[in-house]
CSV table of N, CA and C in Angstrom, one decimal:
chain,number,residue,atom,x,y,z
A,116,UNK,N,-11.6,-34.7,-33.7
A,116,UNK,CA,-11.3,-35.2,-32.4
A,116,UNK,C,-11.2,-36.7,-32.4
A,117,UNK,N,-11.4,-37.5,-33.5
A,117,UNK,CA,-11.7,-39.1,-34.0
A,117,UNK,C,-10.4,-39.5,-33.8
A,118,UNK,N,-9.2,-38.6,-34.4
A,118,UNK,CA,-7.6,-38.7,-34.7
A,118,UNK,C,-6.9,-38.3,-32.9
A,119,UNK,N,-7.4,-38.1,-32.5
A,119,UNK,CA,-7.1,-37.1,-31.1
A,119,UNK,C,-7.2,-38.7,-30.0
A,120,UNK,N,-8.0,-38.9,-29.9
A,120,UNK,CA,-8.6,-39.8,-29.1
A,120,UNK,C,-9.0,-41.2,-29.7
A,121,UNK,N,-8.5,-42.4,-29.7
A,121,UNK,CA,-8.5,-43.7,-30.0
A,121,UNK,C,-10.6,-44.1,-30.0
A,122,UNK,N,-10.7,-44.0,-29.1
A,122,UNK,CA,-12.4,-44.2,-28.7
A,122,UNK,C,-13.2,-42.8,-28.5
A,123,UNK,N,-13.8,-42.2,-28.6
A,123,UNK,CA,-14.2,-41.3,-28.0
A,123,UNK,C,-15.8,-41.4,-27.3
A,124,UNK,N,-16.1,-42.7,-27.7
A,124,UNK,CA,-17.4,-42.8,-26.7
A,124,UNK,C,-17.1,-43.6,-25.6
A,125,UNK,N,-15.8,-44.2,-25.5
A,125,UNK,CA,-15.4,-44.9,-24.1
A,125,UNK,C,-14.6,-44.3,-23.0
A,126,UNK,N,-14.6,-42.6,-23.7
A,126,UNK,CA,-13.9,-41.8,-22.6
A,126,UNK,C,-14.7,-41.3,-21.9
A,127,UNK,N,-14.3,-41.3,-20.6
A,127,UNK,CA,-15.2,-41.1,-19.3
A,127,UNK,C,-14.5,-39.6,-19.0
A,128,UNK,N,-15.2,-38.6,-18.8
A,128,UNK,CA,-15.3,-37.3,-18.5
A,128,UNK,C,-14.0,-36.9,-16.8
A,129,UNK,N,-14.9,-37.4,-16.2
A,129,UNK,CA,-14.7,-37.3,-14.6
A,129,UNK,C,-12.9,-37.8,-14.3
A,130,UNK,N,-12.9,-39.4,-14.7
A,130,UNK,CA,-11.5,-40.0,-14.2
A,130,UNK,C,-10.8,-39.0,-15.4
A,131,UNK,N,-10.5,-39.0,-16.6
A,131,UNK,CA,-10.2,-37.6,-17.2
A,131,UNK,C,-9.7,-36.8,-16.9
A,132,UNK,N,-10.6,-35.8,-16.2
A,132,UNK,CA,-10.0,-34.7,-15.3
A,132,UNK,C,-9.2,-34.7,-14.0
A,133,UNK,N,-9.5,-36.0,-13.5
A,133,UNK,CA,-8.9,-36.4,-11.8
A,133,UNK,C,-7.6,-36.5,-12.5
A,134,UNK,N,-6.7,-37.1,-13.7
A,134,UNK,CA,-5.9,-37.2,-14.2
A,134,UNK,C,-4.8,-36.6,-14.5
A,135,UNK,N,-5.8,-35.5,-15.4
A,135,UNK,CA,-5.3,-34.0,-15.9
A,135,UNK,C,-4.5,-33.3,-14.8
A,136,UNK,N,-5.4,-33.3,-13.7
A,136,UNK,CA,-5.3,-32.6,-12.2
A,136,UNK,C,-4.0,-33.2,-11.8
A,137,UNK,N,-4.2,-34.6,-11.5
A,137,UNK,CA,-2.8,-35.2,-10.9
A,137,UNK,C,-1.7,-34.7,-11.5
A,138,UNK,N,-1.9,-35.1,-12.4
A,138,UNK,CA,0.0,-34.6,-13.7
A,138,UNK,C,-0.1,-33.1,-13.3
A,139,UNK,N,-1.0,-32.5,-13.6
A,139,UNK,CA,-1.1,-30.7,-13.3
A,139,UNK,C,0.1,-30.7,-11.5
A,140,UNK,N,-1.1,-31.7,-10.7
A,140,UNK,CA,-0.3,-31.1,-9.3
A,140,UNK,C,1.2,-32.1,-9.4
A,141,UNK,N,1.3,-33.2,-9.9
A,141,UNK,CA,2.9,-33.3,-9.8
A,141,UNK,C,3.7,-32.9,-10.3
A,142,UNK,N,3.4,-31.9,-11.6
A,142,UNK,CA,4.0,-31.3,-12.7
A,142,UNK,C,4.5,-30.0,-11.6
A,143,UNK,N,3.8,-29.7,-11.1
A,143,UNK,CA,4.4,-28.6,-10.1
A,143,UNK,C,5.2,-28.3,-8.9
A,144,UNK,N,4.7,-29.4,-8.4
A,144,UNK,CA,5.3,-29.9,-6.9
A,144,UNK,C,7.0,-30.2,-7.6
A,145,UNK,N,7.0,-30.9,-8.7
A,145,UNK,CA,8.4,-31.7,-8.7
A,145,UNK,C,8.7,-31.0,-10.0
A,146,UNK,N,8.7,-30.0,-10.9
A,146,UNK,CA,9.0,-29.3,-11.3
A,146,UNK,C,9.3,-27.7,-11.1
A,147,UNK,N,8.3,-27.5,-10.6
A,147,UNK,CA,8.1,-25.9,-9.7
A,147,UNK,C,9.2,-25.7,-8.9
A,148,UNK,N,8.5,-26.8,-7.7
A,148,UNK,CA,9.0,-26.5,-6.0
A,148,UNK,C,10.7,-26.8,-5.9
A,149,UNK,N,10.7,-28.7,-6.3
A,149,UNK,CA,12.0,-29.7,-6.2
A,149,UNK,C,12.9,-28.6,-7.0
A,150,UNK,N,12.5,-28.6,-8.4
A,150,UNK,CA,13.7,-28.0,-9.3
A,150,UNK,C,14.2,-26.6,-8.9
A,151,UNK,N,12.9,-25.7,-8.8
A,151,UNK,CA,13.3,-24.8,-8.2
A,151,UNK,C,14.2,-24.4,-7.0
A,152,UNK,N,13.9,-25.3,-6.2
A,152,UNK,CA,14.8,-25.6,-4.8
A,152,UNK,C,16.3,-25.6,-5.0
A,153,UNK,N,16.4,-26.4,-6.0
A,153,UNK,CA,18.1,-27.2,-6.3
A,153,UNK,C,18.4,-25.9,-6.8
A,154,UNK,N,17.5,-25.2,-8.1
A,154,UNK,CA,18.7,-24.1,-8.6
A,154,UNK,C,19.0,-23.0,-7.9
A,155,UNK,N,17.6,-22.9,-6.6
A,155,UNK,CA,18.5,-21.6,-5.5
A,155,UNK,C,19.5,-22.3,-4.8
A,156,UNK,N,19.7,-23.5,-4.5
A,156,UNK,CA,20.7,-24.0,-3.8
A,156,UNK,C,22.0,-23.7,-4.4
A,157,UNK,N,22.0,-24.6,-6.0
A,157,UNK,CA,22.9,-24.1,-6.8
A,157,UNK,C,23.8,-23.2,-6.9
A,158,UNK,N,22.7,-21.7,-6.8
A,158,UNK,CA,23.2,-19.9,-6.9
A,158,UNK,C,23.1,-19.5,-5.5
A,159,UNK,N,23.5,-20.4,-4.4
A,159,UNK,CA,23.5,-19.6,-3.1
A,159,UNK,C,25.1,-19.4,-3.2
A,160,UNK,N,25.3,-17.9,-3.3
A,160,UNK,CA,26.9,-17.4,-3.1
A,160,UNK,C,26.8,-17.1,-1.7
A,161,UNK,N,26.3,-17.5,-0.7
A,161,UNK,CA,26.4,-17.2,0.8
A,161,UNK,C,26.9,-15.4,1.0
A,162,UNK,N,25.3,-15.0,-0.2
A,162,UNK,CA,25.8,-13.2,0.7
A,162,UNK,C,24.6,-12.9,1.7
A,163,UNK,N,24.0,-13.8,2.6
A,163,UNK,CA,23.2,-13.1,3.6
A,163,UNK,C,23.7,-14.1,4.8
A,164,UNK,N,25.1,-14.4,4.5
A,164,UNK,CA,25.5,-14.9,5.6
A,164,UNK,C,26.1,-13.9,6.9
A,165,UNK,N,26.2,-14.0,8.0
A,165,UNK,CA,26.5,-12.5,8.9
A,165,UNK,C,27.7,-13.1,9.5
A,166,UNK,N,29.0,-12.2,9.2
A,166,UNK,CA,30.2,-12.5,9.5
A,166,UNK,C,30.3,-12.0,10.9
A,167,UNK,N,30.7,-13.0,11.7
A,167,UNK,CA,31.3,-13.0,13.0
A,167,UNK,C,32.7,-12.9,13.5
């Protein structure tokens, strides 16, 4: 873990994980949700459109 981590007694536990969490929840939001969004937009061939 010496090769992993530069210090390992000056790593704080807590801000750590608030970290982890962040990147976790923007990793989703704007990879998940955004990207996802664009490629249904992408593949809308307009078939649940109702012809008039």
């Amino acid at each position: 873990m010496g090769g992993l981590i530069y210090q390992v007694d000056t790593l704080h536990f807590i801000p750590a994980i608030s970290n982890i969490a962040a990147a976790f929840i923007g990793n989703y939001i704007g990879g998940g949700l955004i990207i996802g969004l664009f490629y249904a937009y992408l593949n809308d061939h307009h078939q649940f459109y109702k012809n008039n």
